[in-house]
């Protein structure tokens, strides 16, 4: 493997490693889906935002959540308070602190346990589990199942209330509740804006592209030239890799000795597609700058990267955006493979074979 290939793989694997290792004192996580995996422990308060938040492991502190859907799975534990806003909340695990949530719907399953007091404002609330403290509910409808057990009072401010024979140690009474003035009917329409996950994705792509430009700038330029000069060929190579790669991995995995190789191959395949999308966006940005005669401005490569990645982000709001991103991915991945092959066979420019950060003067010229 060539030096640039080693650097390319090392950079991406390092970024993946940093992004995937659970942080001992994580303060915030965001994305389309945020998952605290079973066996994982977040050893501090956690602020999470995403389309879906799933807790299968342990949050050793408070959990503040804003999402379309929040799920505390049967194996999930929150040792502190559970607070936030969501379209739908389902608790099947254990919350050891207080619960204060505004949601379109809130469901406490039979396996779910809320140790502290719970204040819930929602369109529809279903309680089938255990609440050790006082339960206060402001909702359109409240259904308390026969399996429910409430250790304190049950206070409700609802249009419809159904008690199917739950065990309630304290008083059960209707009262006026006000949890900060929110309107349950309005909260029932809540969904996390899709732009939150798009912004997160754009920033991650920019981070990868920036590292590649900083570490292997000439290689990125070669990929850009190949993507623009041999677009159809690069796309064909990338599409073939996209289709044939999974088949080869499956064939490799059918033998015991091939399983580790198939695992490494799958990681490499995923890395190639990610790099392909980011550098495909770079190709697009480079084309855009050249189309308006701005391809030779200072720091043109950085502008090209930013422009391309932003267009990829915008494509998520446009019909057919998935096909657009797929096209960029196959063109970028194909150009990466062609550039690596050219370097391996010595067909690339002699200057490109030098160290990426060598004394050729590239780092002193922002347009080189």
Tab-separated table of C-alpha atoms in Angstrom:
chain	number	residue	atom	x	y	z
A	1	UNK	CA	0.000	0.000	0.000
A	2	UNK	CA	1.332	3.450	-0.893
A	3	UNK	CA	2.195	6.067	1.691
A	4	UNK	CA	-0.795	8.194	0.819
A	5	UNK	CA	-3.127	5.192	1.114
A	6	UNK	CA	-1.733	4.400	4.555
A	7	UNK	CA	-2.253	8.012	5.626
A	8	UNK	CA	-5.739	8.091	4.143
A	9	UNK	CA	-6.837	4.955	5.984
A	10	UNK	CA	-5.143	6.047	9.219
A	11	UNK	CA	-6.842	9.437	9.190
A	12	UNK	CA	-10.307	8.024	8.615
A	13	UNK	CA	-9.910	5.187	11.102
A	14	UNK	CA	-8.692	7.636	13.751
A	15	UNK	CA	-11.701	9.858	13.135
A	16	UNK	CA	-14.036	6.857	13.316
A	17	UNK	CA	-12.387	5.701	16.536
A	18	UNK	CA	-12.756	9.089	18.195
A	19	UNK	CA	-16.375	9.345	17.075
A	20	UNK	CA	-17.335	5.850	18.230
A	21	UNK	CA	-15.656	5.527	21.646
A	22	UNK	CA	-18.082	6.214	24.505
A	23	UNK	CA	-16.970	9.341	26.321
A	24	UNK	CA	-16.654	8.979	30.054
A	25	UNK	CA	-17.967	12.472	30.701
A	26	UNK	CA	-20.091	13.104	27.626
A	27	UNK	CA	-22.180	16.250	27.877
A	28	UNK	CA	-24.062	16.194	24.585
A	29	UNK	CA	-24.854	13.964	21.632
A	30	UNK	CA	-26.829	14.768	18.528
A	31	UNK	CA	-27.781	13.090	15.282
A	32	UNK	CA	-30.529	11.398	13.371
A	33	UNK	CA	-30.448	8.542	15.890
A	34	UNK	CA	-28.677	8.721	19.259
A	35	UNK	CA	-28.152	5.346	20.931
A	36	UNK	CA	-26.724	4.521	24.338
A	37	UNK	CA	-25.888	0.900	23.639
A	38	UNK	CA	-26.510	-1.963	26.037
A	39	UNK	CA	-23.471	-2.235	28.295
A	40	UNK	CA	-22.431	1.369	27.610
A	41	UNK	CA	-22.290	3.868	30.475
A	42	UNK	CA	-22.340	7.625	30.116
A	43	UNK	CA	-20.700	8.659	33.374
A	44	UNK	CA	-22.202	12.130	33.616
A	45	UNK	CA	-25.261	14.184	32.721
A	46	UNK	CA	-26.248	13.802	29.071
A	47	UNK	CA	-27.952	16.291	26.773
A	48	UNK	CA	-29.220	14.472	23.688
A	49	UNK	CA	-30.954	15.763	20.556
A	50	UNK	CA	-32.002	13.701	17.579
A	51	UNK	CA	-34.767	12.222	15.532
A	52	UNK	CA	-34.713	9.167	17.824
A	53	UNK	CA	-33.016	8.709	21.200
A	54	UNK	CA	-32.689	5.161	22.531
A	55	UNK	CA	-31.185	4.311	25.919
A	56	UNK	CA	-30.287	0.634	26.229
A	57	UNK	CA	-27.345	1.206	28.553
A	58	UNK	CA	-26.845	3.503	31.545
A	59	UNK	CA	-26.838	7.261	31.872
A	60	UNK	CA	-25.145	7.815	35.231
A	61	UNK	CA	-26.665	11.252	35.752
A	62	UNK	CA	-29.481	13.377	34.358
A	63	UNK	CA	-30.799	12.879	30.828
A	64	UNK	CA	-32.144	15.939	29.021
A	65	UNK	CA	-33.669	14.894	25.716
A	66	UNK	CA	-35.165	16.661	22.703
A	67	UNK	CA	-36.288	14.308	19.964
A	68	UNK	CA	-39.027	12.988	17.798
A	69	UNK	CA	-38.965	9.710	19.758
A	70	UNK	CA	-37.396	8.831	23.121
A	71	UNK	CA	-37.154	5.212	24.282
A	72	UNK	CA	-35.772	3.966	27.602
A	73	UNK	CA	-35.424	0.272	26.732
A	74	UNK	CA	-35.932	-2.545	29.280
A	75	UNK	CA	-32.161	-2.631	29.880
A	76	UNK	CA	-31.894	1.163	30.050
A	77	UNK	CA	-31.188	3.017	33.301
A	78	UNK	CA	-31.101	6.738	34.037
A	79	UNK	CA	-29.709	7.281	37.531
A	80	UNK	CA	-30.670	10.964	37.605
A	81	UNK	CA	-33.621	12.998	36.328
A	82	UNK	CA	-35.331	12.471	32.980
A	83	UNK	CA	-36.444	15.760	31.418
A	84	UNK	CA	-37.178	17.116	27.970
A	85	UNK	CA	-39.616	17.333	25.089
A	86	UNK	CA	-40.460	14.810	22.386
A	87	UNK	CA	-43.082	13.603	19.997
A	88	UNK	CA	-43.376	10.230	21.741
A	89	UNK	CA	-41.798	8.806	24.900
A	90	UNK	CA	-41.730	5.153	25.931
A	91	UNK	CA	-40.199	4.046	29.238
A	92	UNK	CA	-39.565	0.327	29.621
A	93	UNK	CA	-36.488	0.636	31.836
A	94	UNK	CA	-35.681	2.484	35.055
A	95	UNK	CA	-35.454	6.200	35.879
A	96	UNK	CA	-34.130	6.749	39.391
A	97	UNK	CA	-34.597	10.516	39.600
A	98	UNK	CA	-37.564	12.765	38.890
A	99	UNK	CA	-39.333	12.741	35.534
A	100	UNK	CA	-40.497	15.953	33.888
A	101	UNK	CA	-41.491	15.573	30.266
A	102	UNK	CA	-43.603	17.284	27.616
A	103	UNK	CA	-44.590	14.990	24.781
A	104	UNK	CA	-47.169	14.136	22.198
A	105	UNK	CA	-47.587	10.778	23.930
A	106	UNK	CA	-46.043	9.244	27.038
A	107	UNK	CA	-46.123	5.502	27.773
A	108	UNK	CA	-44.834	3.717	30.875
A	109	UNK	CA	-44.773	-0.022	30.154
A	110	UNK	CA	-45.213	-2.765	32.783
A	111	UNK	CA	-41.433	-3.191	32.995
A	112	UNK	CA	-40.883	0.533	33.437
A	113	UNK	CA	-40.046	2.124	36.802
A	114	UNK	CA	-40.053	5.815	37.710
A	115	UNK	CA	-38.476	6.059	41.159
A	116	UNK	CA	-39.005	9.765	41.783
A	117	UNK	CA	-41.962	12.071	41.297
A	118	UNK	CA	-43.214	12.374	37.720
A	119	UNK	CA	-44.747	15.418	36.025
A	120	UNK	CA	-45.981	14.653	32.537
A	121	UNK	CA	-47.665	16.940	30.023
A	122	UNK	CA	-48.818	15.192	26.871
A	123	UNK	CA	-51.597	14.611	24.429
A	124	UNK	CA	-52.065	10.985	25.513
A	125	UNK	CA	-50.606	9.219	28.556
A	126	UNK	CA	-50.638	5.478	29.307
A	127	UNK	CA	-49.341	4.248	32.683
A	128	UNK	CA	-48.867	0.504	33.068
A	129	UNK	CA	-45.693	0.443	35.157
A	130	UNK	CA	-44.423	1.549	38.547
A	131	UNK	CA	-44.183	5.110	39.882
A	132	UNK	CA	-42.717	5.214	43.386
A	133	UNK	CA	-43.453	8.907	43.949
A	134	UNK	CA	-46.350	11.202	43.063
A	135	UNK	CA	-47.614	11.150	39.480
A	136	UNK	CA	-48.989	14.424	38.079
A	137	UNK	CA	-50.435	14.372	34.567
A	138	UNK	CA	-51.759	17.192	32.388
A	139	UNK	CA	-53.077	15.624	29.191
A	140	UNK	CA	-55.984	15.184	26.831
A	141	UNK	CA	-56.348	11.510	27.822
A	142	UNK	CA	-54.903	9.525	30.726
A	143	UNK	CA	-55.219	5.751	30.968
A	144	UNK	CA	-53.888	4.020	34.085
A	145	UNK	CA	-53.702	0.264	33.564
A	146	UNK	CA	-54.423	-2.461	36.089
A	147	UNK	CA	-50.709	-3.341	36.294
A	148	UNK	CA	-49.763	0.179	37.363
A	149	UNK	CA	-48.499	0.811	40.903
A	150	UNK	CA	-48.193	4.377	42.202
A	151	UNK	CA	-46.504	4.939	45.555
A	152	UNK	CA	-47.689	8.532	46.034
A	153	UNK	CA	-50.648	10.592	44.851
A	154	UNK	CA	-52.174	10.431	41.388
A	155	UNK	CA	-53.036	13.970	40.301
A	156	UNK	CA	-54.562	14.620	36.898
A	157	UNK	CA	-55.800	17.486	34.768
A	158	UNK	CA	-57.291	15.767	31.741
A	159	UNK	CA	-60.316	15.689	29.497
A	160	UNK	CA	-60.567	11.892	29.724
A	161	UNK	CA	-59.389	9.745	32.638
A	162	UNK	CA	-59.510	5.953	32.936
A	163	UNK	CA	-58.369	3.970	35.967
A	164	UNK	CA	-58.465	0.233	35.308
A	165	UNK	CA	-57.818	-0.723	38.925
A	166	UNK	CA	-54.283	0.465	39.479
A	167	UNK	CA	-52.674	0.328	42.913
A	168	UNK	CA	-52.383	3.881	44.248
A	169	UNK	CA	-51.007	4.425	47.768
A	170	UNK	CA	-51.998	8.091	47.963
A	171	UNK	CA	-54.939	10.191	46.810
A	172	UNK	CA	-56.465	10.036	43.339
A	173	UNK	CA	-57.950	13.391	42.404
A	174	UNK	CA	-58.516	15.855	39.610
A	175	UNK	CA	-56.787	19.218	40.032
A	176	UNK	CA	-55.539	22.191	38.069
A	177	UNK	CA	-51.964	21.593	36.948
A	178	UNK	CA	-49.597	23.994	35.218
A	179	UNK	CA	-46.213	22.707	34.113
A	180	UNK	CA	-44.715	25.959	32.854
A	181	UNK	CA	-47.619	26.943	30.647
A	182	UNK	CA	-47.116	24.528	27.748
A	183	UNK	CA	-50.122	23.405	25.719
A	184	UNK	CA	-50.391	19.630	25.409
A	185	UNK	CA	-52.260	19.959	22.129
A	186	UNK	CA	-49.389	21.935	20.650
A	187	UNK	CA	-46.753	19.590	22.058
A	188	UNK	CA	-48.472	16.641	20.395
A	189	UNK	CA	-47.382	18.127	17.078
A	190	UNK	CA	-43.735	18.384	18.132
A	191	UNK	CA	-41.067	16.852	15.944
A	192	UNK	CA	-37.384	17.651	16.005
A	193	UNK	CA	-36.549	19.834	12.989
A	194	UNK	CA	-34.795	17.778	10.345
A	195	UNK	CA	-32.165	20.486	9.923
A	196	UNK	CA	-30.623	19.529	13.280
A	197	UNK	CA	-29.373	16.166	11.994
A	198	UNK	CA	-28.446	17.741	8.633
A	199	UNK	CA	-26.242	20.357	10.334
A	200	UNK	CA	-24.605	17.615	12.401
A	201	UNK	CA	-23.910	15.543	9.269
A	202	UNK	CA	-22.503	18.542	7.379
A	203	UNK	CA	-20.112	19.296	10.248
A	204	UNK	CA	-18.908	15.675	10.356
A	205	UNK	CA	-18.295	15.665	6.583
A	206	UNK	CA	-16.463	18.981	6.833
A	207	UNK	CA	-14.295	17.580	9.623
A	208	UNK	CA	-13.260	14.563	7.534
A	209	UNK	CA	-12.658	16.677	4.417
A	210	UNK	CA	-10.617	19.232	6.368
A	211	UNK	CA	-8.387	16.523	7.837
A	212	UNK	CA	-7.824	15.007	4.397
A	213	UNK	CA	-6.973	18.409	2.914
A	214	UNK	CA	-4.558	19.103	5.742
A	215	UNK	CA	-2.828	15.700	5.693
A	216	UNK	CA	-2.921	14.638	2.015
A	217	UNK	CA	-3.629	17.830	0.040
A	218	UNK	CA	-2.056	16.684	-3.255
A	219	UNK	CA	-3.917	13.421	-3.180
A	220	UNK	CA	-7.218	15.278	-2.694
A	221	UNK	CA	-6.317	17.471	-5.665
A	222	UNK	CA	-5.596	14.380	-7.764
A	223	UNK	CA	-8.964	12.948	-6.825
A	224	UNK	CA	-10.598	16.231	-7.794
A	225	UNK	CA	-8.865	16.273	-11.179
A	226	UNK	CA	-9.843	12.668	-11.877
A	227	UNK	CA	-13.414	13.261	-10.803
A	228	UNK	CA	-13.692	16.235	-13.155
A	229	UNK	CA	-11.571	14.982	-16.050
A	230	UNK	CA	-12.737	11.357	-16.058
A	231	UNK	CA	-16.171	11.662	-14.469
A	232	UNK	CA	-17.855	8.790	-16.312
A	233	UNK	CA	-14.907	6.443	-15.794
A	234	UNK	CA	-14.647	7.324	-12.107
A	235	UNK	CA	-18.391	6.817	-11.700
A	236	UNK	CA	-18.209	3.443	-13.423
A	237	UNK	CA	-15.379	2.262	-11.167
A	238	UNK	CA	-17.206	3.531	-8.099
A	239	UNK	CA	-20.519	1.961	-9.100
A	240	UNK	CA	-18.834	-1.372	-9.793
A	241	UNK	CA	-17.176	-1.266	-6.380
A	242	UNK	CA	-20.473	-0.345	-4.736
A	243	UNK	CA	-22.236	-3.351	-6.287
A	244	UNK	CA	-19.487	-5.965	-6.253
A	245	UNK	CA	-18.020	-5.124	-2.818
A	246	UNK	CA	-20.821	-6.643	-0.693
A	247	UNK	CA	-20.868	-9.797	-2.846
A	248	UNK	CA	-17.131	-10.340	-2.378
A	249	UNK	CA	-17.451	-9.760	1.367
A	250	UNK	CA	-20.208	-12.382	1.643
A	251	UNK	CA	-18.158	-14.901	-0.348
A	252	UNK	CA	-15.157	-14.175	1.852
A	253	UNK	CA	-17.172	-14.635	5.043
A	254	UNK	CA	-18.435	-18.146	4.190
A	255	UNK	CA	-15.135	-19.600	5.396
A	256	UNK	CA	-13.997	-19.352	9.013
A	257	UNK	CA	-10.578	-18.031	8.019
A	258	UNK	CA	-12.250	-15.399	5.886
A	259	UNK	CA	-14.453	-13.942	8.629
A	260	UNK	CA	-11.775	-11.595	10.073
A	261	UNK	CA	-10.827	-10.509	6.560
A	262	UNK	CA	-14.481	-9.940	5.709
A	263	UNK	CA	-14.875	-7.833	8.853
A	264	UNK	CA	-11.882	-5.667	7.951
A	265	UNK	CA	-13.116	-5.523	4.369
A	266	UNK	CA	-16.529	-4.299	5.506
A	267	UNK	CA	-14.929	-1.506	7.525
A	268	UNK	CA	-12.722	-0.547	4.574
A	269	UNK	CA	-15.750	-0.617	2.279
A	270	UNK	CA	-17.667	1.720	4.585
A	271	UNK	CA	-14.672	4.050	4.891
A	272	UNK	CA	-14.312	4.165	1.099
A	273	UNK	CA	-17.961	5.136	0.646
A	274	UNK	CA	-17.718	7.867	3.295
A	275	UNK	CA	-14.514	9.272	1.814
A	276	UNK	CA	-16.096	8.899	-1.627
A	277	UNK	CA	-19.079	11.049	-0.647
A	278	UNK	CA	-16.909	13.755	0.939
A	279	UNK	CA	-14.440	13.898	-1.967
A	280	UNK	CA	-17.311	13.626	-4.442
A	281	UNK	CA	-18.663	16.760	-2.791
A	282	UNK	CA	-15.187	18.289	-3.184
A	283	UNK	CA	-15.294	17.467	-6.903
A	284	UNK	CA	-18.685	19.155	-7.164
A	285	UNK	CA	-17.437	22.238	-5.316
A	286	UNK	CA	-14.344	22.422	-7.523
A	287	UNK	CA	-16.539	22.269	-10.630
A	288	UNK	CA	-18.722	25.032	-9.230
A	289	UNK	CA	-15.771	27.332	-8.551
A	290	UNK	CA	-14.312	26.720	-11.985
A	291	UNK	CA	-17.688	27.335	-13.604
A	292	UNK	CA	-17.653	30.882	-12.240
A	293	UNK	CA	-13.924	31.343	-12.932
A	294	UNK	CA	-13.019	31.247	-9.243
A	295	UNK	CA	-11.052	28.024	-9.293
A	296	UNK	CA	-7.699	29.794	-8.911
A	297	UNK	CA	-8.521	31.978	-5.925
A	298	UNK	CA	-6.565	31.642	-2.687
A	299	UNK	CA	-7.639	28.640	-0.614
A	300	UNK	CA	-9.793	27.425	-3.520
A	301	UNK	CA	-9.611	23.824	-2.295
A	302	UNK	CA	-11.097	24.766	1.053
A	303	UNK	CA	-13.865	26.766	-0.593
A	304	UNK	CA	-14.569	23.842	-2.921
A	305	UNK	CA	-14.878	21.465	0.019
A	306	UNK	CA	-17.197	23.780	1.946
A	307	UNK	CA	-19.371	24.465	-1.116
A	308	UNK	CA	-19.680	20.796	-2.039
A	309	UNK	CA	-20.498	19.608	1.484
A	310	UNK	CA	-23.093	22.356	1.932
A	311	UNK	CA	-24.760	21.317	-1.339
A	312	UNK	CA	-24.829	17.718	-0.081
A	313	UNK	CA	-26.567	18.930	3.072
A	314	UNK	CA	-29.101	20.989	1.111
A	315	UNK	CA	-29.848	17.956	-1.084
A	316	UNK	CA	-31.570	16.286	1.872
A	317	UNK	CA	-34.421	18.747	1.485
A	318	UNK	CA	-34.770	18.225	-2.280
A	319	UNK	CA	-36.667	15.376	-4.030
A	320	UNK	CA	-34.146	13.026	-5.586
A	321	UNK	CA	-31.431	14.124	-3.166
A	322	UNK	CA	-30.606	10.506	-2.365
A	323	UNK	CA	-29.729	9.768	-5.997
A	324	UNK	CA	-27.663	12.969	-6.096
A	325	UNK	CA	-25.627	11.862	-3.062
A	326	UNK	CA	-25.269	8.362	-4.504
A	327	UNK	CA	-23.866	9.815	-7.720
A	328	UNK	CA	-21.332	11.896	-5.787
A	329	UNK	CA	-20.375	8.847	-3.714
A	330	UNK	CA	-19.647	6.579	-6.694
A	331	UNK	CA	-17.757	9.333	-8.551
A	332	UNK	CA	-15.698	10.181	-5.477
A	333	UNK	CA	-14.998	6.548	-4.552
A	334	UNK	CA	-14.032	5.717	-8.127
A	335	UNK	CA	-11.698	8.707	-8.312
A	336	UNK	CA	-10.088	7.685	-5.010
A	337	UNK	CA	-9.422	4.170	-6.334
A	338	UNK	CA	-8.045	5.529	-9.617
A	339	UNK	CA	-5.745	7.943	-7.771
A	340	UNK	CA	-4.464	5.179	-5.486
A	341	UNK	CA	-3.876	2.893	-8.476
A	342	UNK	CA	-2.021	5.637	-10.356
A	343	UNK	CA	0.274	6.174	-7.400
A	344	UNK	CA	0.860	2.476	-6.936
A	345	UNK	CA	1.819	1.956	-10.579
A	346	UNK	CA	3.795	5.201	-10.798
A	347	UNK	CA	1.496	6.651	-13.424
A	348	UNK	CA	0.765	9.785	-11.385
A	349	UNK	CA	2.814	12.953	-11.429
A	350	UNK	CA	6.314	12.575	-10.030
A	351	UNK	CA	5.672	15.482	-7.690
A	352	UNK	CA	2.667	13.665	-6.308
A	353	UNK	CA	4.870	10.791	-5.246
A	354	UNK	CA	6.735	13.053	-2.879
A	355	UNK	CA	5.703	13.541	0.705
A	356	UNK	CA	2.361	15.344	0.943
A	357	UNK	CA	3.833	17.913	3.278
A	358	UNK	CA	7.313	17.894	1.812
A	359	UNK	CA	9.446	20.777	0.609
A	360	UNK	CA	7.800	21.151	-2.794
A	361	UNK	CA	6.301	24.490	-1.825
A	362	UNK	CA	2.682	23.305	-1.905
A	363	UNK	CA	2.005	24.381	1.663
A	364	UNK	CA	3.218	27.862	0.868
A	365	UNK	CA	0.844	28.318	-2.058
A	366	UNK	CA	-2.790	28.113	-1.032
A	367	UNK	CA	-3.913	27.531	-4.617
A	368	UNK	CA	-1.444	24.749	-5.428
